[in-house]
Coordinates of C-alpha atoms in Angstrom, one line a residue:
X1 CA 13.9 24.6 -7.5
X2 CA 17.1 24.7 -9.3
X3 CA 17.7 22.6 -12.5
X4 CA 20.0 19.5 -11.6
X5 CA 23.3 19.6 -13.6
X6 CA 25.3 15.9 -13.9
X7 CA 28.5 15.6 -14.6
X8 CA 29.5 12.2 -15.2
X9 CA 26.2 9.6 -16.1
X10 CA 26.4 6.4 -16.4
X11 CA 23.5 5.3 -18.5
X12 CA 22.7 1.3 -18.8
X13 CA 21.4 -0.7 -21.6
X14 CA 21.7 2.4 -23.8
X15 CA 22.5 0.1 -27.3
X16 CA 18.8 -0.5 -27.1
X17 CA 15.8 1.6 -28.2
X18 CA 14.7 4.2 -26.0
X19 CA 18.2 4.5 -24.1
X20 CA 20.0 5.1 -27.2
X21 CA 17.9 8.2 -27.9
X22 CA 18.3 9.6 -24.8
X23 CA 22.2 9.1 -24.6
X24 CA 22.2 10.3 -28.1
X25 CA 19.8 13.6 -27.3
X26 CA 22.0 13.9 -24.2
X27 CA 25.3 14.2 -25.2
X28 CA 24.4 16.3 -28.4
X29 CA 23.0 19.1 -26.4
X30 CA 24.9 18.9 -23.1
X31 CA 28.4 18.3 -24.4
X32 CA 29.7 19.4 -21.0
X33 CA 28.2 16.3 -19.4
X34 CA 30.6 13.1 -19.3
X35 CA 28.3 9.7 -20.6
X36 CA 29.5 6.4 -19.8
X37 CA 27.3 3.9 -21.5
X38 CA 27.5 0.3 -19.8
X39 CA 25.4 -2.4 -22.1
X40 CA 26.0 -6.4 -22.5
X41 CA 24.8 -6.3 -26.2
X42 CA 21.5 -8.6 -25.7
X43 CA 19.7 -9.8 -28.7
X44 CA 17.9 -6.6 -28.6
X45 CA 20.3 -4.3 -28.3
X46 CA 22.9 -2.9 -31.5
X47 CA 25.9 -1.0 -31.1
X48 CA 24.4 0.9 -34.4
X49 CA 22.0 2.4 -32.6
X50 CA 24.4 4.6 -31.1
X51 CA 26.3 5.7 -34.2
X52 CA 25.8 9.0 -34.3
X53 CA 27.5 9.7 -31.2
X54 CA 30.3 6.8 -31.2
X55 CA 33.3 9.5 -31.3
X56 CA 31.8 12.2 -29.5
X57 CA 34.4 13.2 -27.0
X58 CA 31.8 13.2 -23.9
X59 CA 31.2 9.5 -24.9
X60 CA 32.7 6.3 -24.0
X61 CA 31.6 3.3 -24.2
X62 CA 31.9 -0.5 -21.9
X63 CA 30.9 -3.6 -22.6
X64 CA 29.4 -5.5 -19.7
X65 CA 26.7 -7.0 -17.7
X66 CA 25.1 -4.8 -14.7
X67 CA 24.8 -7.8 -13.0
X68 CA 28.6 -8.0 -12.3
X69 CA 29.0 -5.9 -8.9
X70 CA 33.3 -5.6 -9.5
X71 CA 32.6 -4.0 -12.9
X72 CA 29.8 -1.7 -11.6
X73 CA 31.6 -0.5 -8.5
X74 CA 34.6 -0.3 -10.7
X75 CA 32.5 2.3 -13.2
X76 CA 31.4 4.2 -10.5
X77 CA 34.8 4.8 -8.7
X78 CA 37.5 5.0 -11.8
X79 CA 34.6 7.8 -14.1
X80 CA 33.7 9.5 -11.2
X81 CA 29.7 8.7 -12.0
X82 CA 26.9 11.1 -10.0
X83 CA 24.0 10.2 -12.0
X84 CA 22.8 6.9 -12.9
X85 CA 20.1 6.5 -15.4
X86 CA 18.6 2.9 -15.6
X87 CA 17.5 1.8 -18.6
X88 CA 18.7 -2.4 -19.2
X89 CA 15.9 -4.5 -18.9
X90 CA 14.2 -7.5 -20.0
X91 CA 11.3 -6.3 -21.4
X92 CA 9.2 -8.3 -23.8
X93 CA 5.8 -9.7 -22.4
X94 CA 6.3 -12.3 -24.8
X95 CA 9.4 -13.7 -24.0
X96 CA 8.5 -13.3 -20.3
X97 CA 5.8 -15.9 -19.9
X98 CA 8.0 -18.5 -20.8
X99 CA 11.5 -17.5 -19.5
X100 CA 11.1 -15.7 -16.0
X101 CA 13.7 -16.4 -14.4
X102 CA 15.8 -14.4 -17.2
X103 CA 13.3 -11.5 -16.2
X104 CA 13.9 -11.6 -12.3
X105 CA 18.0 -11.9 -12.6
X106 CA 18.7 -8.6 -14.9
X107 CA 15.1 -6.7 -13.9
X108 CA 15.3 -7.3 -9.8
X109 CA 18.6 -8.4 -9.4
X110 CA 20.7 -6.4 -11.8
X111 CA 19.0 -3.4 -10.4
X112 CA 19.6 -4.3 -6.9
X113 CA 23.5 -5.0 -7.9
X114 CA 23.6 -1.3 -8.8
X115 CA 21.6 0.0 -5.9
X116 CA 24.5 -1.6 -3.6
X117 CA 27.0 0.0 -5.6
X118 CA 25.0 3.4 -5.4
X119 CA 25.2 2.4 -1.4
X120 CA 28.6 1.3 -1.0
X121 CA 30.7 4.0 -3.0
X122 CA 28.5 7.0 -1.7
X123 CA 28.8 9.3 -4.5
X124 CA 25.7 9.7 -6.3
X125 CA 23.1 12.0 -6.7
X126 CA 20.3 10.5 -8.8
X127 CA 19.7 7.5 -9.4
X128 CA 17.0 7.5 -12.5
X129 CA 15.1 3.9 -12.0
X130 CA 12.9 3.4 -15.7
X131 CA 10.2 1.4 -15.1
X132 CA 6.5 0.7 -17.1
X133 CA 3.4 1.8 -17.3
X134 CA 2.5 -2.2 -16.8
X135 CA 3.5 -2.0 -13.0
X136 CA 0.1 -0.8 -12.6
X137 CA -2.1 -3.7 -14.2
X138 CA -4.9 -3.7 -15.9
X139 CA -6.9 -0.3 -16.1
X140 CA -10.6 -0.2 -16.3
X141 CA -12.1 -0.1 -19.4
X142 CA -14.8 2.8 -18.5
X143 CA -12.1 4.6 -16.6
X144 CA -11.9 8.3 -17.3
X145 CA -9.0 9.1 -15.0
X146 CA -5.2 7.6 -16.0
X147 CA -3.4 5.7 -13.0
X148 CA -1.5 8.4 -10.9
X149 CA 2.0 8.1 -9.7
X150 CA 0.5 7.0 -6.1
X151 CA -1.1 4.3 -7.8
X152 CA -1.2 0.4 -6.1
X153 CA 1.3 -1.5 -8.3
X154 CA -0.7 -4.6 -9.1
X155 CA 1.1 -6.5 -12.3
X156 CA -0.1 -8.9 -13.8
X157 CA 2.4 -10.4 -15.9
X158 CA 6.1 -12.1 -14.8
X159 CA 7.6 -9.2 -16.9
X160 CA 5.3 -6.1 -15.1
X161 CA 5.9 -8.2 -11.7
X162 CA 10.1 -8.3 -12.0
X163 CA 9.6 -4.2 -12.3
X164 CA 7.7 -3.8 -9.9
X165 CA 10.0 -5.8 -7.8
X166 CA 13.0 -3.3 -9.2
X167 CA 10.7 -0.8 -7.8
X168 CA 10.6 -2.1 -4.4
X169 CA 14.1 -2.4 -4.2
X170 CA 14.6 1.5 -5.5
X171 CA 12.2 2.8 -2.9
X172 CA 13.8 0.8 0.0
X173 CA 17.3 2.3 -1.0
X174 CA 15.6 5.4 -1.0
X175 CA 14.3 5.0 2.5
X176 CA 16.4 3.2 3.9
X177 CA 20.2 4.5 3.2
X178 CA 19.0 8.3 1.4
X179 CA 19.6 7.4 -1.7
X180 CA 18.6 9.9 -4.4
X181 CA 16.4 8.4 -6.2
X182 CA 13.8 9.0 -9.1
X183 CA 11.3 6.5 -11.1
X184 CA 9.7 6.7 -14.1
X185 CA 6.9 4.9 -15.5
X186 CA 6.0 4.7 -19.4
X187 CA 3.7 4.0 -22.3
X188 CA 4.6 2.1 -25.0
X189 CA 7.5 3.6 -26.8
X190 CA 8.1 3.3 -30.7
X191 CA 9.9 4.6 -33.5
X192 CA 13.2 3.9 -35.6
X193 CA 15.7 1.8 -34.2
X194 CA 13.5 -0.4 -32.0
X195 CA 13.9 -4.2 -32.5
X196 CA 11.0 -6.0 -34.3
X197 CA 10.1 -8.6 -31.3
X198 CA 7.3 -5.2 -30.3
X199 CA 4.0 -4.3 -31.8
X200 CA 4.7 -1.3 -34.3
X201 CA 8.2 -2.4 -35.9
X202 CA 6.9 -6.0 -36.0
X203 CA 4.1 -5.0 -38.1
X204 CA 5.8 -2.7 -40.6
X205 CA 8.8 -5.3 -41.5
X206 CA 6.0 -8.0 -41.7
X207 CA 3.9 -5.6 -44.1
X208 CA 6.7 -5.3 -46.5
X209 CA 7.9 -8.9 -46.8
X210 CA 4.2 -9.4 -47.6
X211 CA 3.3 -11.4 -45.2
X212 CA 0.2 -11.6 -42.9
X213 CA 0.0 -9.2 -39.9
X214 CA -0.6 -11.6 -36.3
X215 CA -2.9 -9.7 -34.1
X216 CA -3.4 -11.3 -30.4
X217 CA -7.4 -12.4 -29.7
X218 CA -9.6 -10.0 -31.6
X219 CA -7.9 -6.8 -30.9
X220 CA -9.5 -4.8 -28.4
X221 CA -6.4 -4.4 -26.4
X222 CA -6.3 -0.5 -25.9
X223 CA -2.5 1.0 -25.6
X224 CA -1.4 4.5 -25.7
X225 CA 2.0 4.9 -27.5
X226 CA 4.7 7.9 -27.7
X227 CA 7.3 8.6 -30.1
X228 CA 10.5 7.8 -29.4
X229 CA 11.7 11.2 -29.4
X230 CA 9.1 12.8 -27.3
X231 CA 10.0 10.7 -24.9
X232 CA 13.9 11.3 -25.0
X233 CA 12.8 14.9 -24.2
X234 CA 10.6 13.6 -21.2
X235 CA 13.9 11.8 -19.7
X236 CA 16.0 15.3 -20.2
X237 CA 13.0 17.1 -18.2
X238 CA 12.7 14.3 -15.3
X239 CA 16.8 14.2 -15.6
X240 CA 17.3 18.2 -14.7
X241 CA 13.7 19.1 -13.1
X242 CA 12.7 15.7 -11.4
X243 CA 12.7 15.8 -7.5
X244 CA 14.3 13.1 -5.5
X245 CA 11.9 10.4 -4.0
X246 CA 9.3 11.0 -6.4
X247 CA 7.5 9.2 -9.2
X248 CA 6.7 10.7 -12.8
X249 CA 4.4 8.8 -15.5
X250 CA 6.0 9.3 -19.0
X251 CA 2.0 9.3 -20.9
X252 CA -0.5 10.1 -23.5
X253 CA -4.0 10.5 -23.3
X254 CA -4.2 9.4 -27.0
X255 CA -5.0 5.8 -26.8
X256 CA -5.6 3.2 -29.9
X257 CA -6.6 -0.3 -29.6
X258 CA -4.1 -2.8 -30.7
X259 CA -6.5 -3.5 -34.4
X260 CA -6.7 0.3 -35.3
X261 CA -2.6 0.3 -35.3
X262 CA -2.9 -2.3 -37.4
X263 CA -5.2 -0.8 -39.9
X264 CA -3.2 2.2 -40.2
X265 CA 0.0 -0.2 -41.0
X266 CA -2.0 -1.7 -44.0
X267 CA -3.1 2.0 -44.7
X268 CA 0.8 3.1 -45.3
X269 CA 1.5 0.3 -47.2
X270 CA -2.2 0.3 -49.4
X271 CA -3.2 -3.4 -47.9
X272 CA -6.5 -4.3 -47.5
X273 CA -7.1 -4.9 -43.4
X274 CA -9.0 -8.1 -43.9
X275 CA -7.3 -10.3 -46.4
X276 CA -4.0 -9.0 -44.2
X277 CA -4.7 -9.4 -40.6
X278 CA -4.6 -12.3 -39.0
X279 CA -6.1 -13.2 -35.8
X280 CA -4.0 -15.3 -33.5
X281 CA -4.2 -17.2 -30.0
X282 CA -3.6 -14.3 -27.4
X283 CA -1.4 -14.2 -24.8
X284 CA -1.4 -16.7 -21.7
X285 CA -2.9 -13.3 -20.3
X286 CA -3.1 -9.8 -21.9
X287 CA -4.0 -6.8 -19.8
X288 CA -6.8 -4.7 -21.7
X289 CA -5.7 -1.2 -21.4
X290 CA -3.0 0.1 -19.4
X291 CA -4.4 4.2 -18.9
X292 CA -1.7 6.8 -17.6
X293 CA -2.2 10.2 -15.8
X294 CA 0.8 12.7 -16.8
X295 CA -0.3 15.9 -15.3
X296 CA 2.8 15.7 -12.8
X297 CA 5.1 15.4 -16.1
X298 CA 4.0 18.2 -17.8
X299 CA 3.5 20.2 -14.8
X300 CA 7.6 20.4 -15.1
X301 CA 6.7 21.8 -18.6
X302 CA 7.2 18.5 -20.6
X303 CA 4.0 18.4 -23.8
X304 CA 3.6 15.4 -26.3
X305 CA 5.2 17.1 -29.9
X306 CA 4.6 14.3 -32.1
X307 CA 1.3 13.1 -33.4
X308 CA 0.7 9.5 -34.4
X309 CA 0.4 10.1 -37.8
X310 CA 3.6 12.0 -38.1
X311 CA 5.1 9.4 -35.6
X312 CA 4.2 6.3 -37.8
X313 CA 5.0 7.5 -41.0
X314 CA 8.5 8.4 -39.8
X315 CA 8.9 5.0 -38.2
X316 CA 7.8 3.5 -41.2
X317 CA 10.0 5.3 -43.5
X318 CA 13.2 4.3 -41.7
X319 CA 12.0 0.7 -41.6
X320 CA 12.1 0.6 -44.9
X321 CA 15.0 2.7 -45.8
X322 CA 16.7 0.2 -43.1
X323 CA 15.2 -3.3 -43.2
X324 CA 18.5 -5.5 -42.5
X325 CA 19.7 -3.5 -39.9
X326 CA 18.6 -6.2 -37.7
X327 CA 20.1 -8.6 -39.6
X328 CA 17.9 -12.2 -39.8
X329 CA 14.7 -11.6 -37.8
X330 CA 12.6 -14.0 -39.2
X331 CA 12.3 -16.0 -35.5
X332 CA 11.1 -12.6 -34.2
X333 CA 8.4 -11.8 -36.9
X334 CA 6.0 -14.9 -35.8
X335 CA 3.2 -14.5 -34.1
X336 CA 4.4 -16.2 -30.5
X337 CA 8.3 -15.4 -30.7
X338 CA 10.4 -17.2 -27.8
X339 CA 14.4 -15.5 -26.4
X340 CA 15.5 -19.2 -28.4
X341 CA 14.4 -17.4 -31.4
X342 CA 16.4 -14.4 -31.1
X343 CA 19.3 -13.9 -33.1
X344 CA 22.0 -14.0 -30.8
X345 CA 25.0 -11.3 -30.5
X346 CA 27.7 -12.4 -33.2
X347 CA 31.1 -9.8 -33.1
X348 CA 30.5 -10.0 -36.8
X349 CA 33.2 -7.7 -39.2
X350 CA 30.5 -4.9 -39.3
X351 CA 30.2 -4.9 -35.2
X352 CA 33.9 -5.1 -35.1
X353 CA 34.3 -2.1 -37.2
X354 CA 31.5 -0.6 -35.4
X355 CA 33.0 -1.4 -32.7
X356 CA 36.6 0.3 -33.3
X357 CA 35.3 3.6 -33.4
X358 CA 34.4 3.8 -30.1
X359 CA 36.1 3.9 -26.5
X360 CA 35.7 1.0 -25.4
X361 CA 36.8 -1.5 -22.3
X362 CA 36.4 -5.0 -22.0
X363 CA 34.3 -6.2 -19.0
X364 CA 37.4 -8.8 -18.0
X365 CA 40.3 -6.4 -18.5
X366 CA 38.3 -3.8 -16.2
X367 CA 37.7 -6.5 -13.5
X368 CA 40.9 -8.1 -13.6
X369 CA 42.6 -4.5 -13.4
X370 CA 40.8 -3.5 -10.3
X371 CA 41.7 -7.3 -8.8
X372 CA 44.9 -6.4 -9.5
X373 CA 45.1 -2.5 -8.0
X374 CA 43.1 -4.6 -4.6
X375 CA 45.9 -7.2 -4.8
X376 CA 48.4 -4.3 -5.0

């Protein structure tokens, strides 16, 4: 099969974590590839993250919600878009359990704004839907064989459940009107850049304040984690060798329980484990072990590069080198953390001169101007 080539992608939520290391990755070795980068700046999300690529000329940059169906048919019409690659997303567990309904409106329904966009201007082909390895529930704990792709989705969790709704959504516009699209489903993700309400980064900032490190019930949780950059690659391969219609898993057959990450924290940082962990009440529910089968992945020629030893100590060293790039994250290092403890986006003189070396449109000017052209 021939390698896919995009032209113009529209990639969302790509000012957070993983997103902004595959725009990044993208445009640096496909410069002939227009990205358009569409992201509401959450709480989690940081224009800083994308830096390194803010005056590439393939590069431009909007402000705005992918819930707001003008502004997304507007995106798709005015840059000429043929590949969509889906990244915004509510996505902490945490924050899911007690705010839902957050969860349903940008997970289901922001996807199924751009699905109807996808539908009504007719113009693209792929539509790159990134969804979790959580979709799939619980896997048994004496299980020797990862969940495949053809898997019975059976979340557990609001958060798991609102992507598994996305899901349904993709593969009905897939049946339904022919629309070309792809979904992925990953392990955890970590590495620089990733905002401290998740396991690894949460840990590290904690272990250089000095503070106590929370772990949920005793432990045992088993998760399988990738670096960040492994998995950038993973998105390129899926992006140019994926086939329409189909489902890849984005995993590792390396898997730690949630206490052995931990230890190895306190190991970087010469801490003993048991004056410095801390147990704490667990979650309202916390699936054991989520357990991934990737032989479809790397059967398009995609292979795990980074061990966890390597992976971690990077991670840790740009923690460190940048520990208020986050700014104040103290409501995010407790134990329970809730979205009302989430610093809150603040156009602050460093995000304003962040923000003047990009290209960037305003979400109202873009809306008002196509009112206007409709009015015309």
């Amino acid at each position: 099969m021939m390698p896919y080539k995009p032209k113009n992608i529209l990639i969302t939520g790509a000012a957070g974590f993983i997103a902004s290391h595959v725009t990044i990755r993208i445009i640096k070795n496909y410069p002939d590839y227009k990205i358009v980068v569409l992201d509401k700046l959450d709480y989690c999300s940081n224009l800083k993250n994308l830096l390194p690529v803010c005056s590439s000329p393939n590069f431009k940059f909007v402000k705005g919600d992918i819930a707001s169906a003008d502004l997304v048919n507007y995106l798709l019409v005015t840059e000429n878009i043929d590949t969509i690659m889906h990244f915004a997303a509510q996505t902490h567990v945490d924050n899911s359990f007690y705010n839902s309904f957050e969860f349903t409106m940008n997970n289901v329904y922001g996807t199924h704004v751009l699905l109807e966009a996808c539908r009504v201007t007719g113009q693209i082909r792929r539509f790159i839907h990134v969804s979790t390895d959580e979709v799939y529930g619980e896997t048994d704990a004496d299980a020797v064989v990862g969940n495949h792709e053809a898997a019975q989705l059976l979340p557990t969790n609001p958060y798991a459940a609102t992507k598994a709704g996305a899901e349904m959504l993709v593969m009905a516009y897939g049946r339904s009107y022919g629309l070309p699209v792809i979904t992925t489903r990953g392990n955890n993700v970590y590495g620089p850049n990733q905002f401290p309400e998740k396991l690894i980064p949460k840990l590290i900032l904690l272990a250089t304040r000095g503070k106590p490190l929370p772990i949920y019930g005793d432990g045992s949780n088993v998760r399988s984690f990738l670096y960040c950059e492994d998995v950038a690659e993973a998105f390129g391969v899926i992006l140019h060798q994926g086939e329409v219609g189909h489902v890849y898993n984005i995993g590792t057959k390396r898997e730690r329980t949630v206490l052995d990450v931990t230890r190895d924290v306190c190991k970087h940082f010469n801490l003993e484990a048991e004056k410095t962990i801390q147990f704490v009440v667990d979650r309202p529910f916390n699936d054991r072990r989520y357990f991934l089968d990737d032989a479809k992945l790397k059967n398009l020629g995609w292979v795990e590069r980074t061990s966890w030893e390597e992976g971690l100590r990077k991670t840790i060293e740009w923690y460190v080198a940048n520990s208020d790039f986050w700014g104040d994250v103290s409501g995010t290092l407790v134990p329970h953390p809730r979205t009302s403890m989430m610093p809150s986006y603040v156009e602050s003189e460093e995000i304003k001169g962040i923000l003047s070396q990009f290209t960037i449109y305003d979400q109202k000017n873009m809306v008002l101007s196509q009112t206007s052209e409709d009015a015309s």
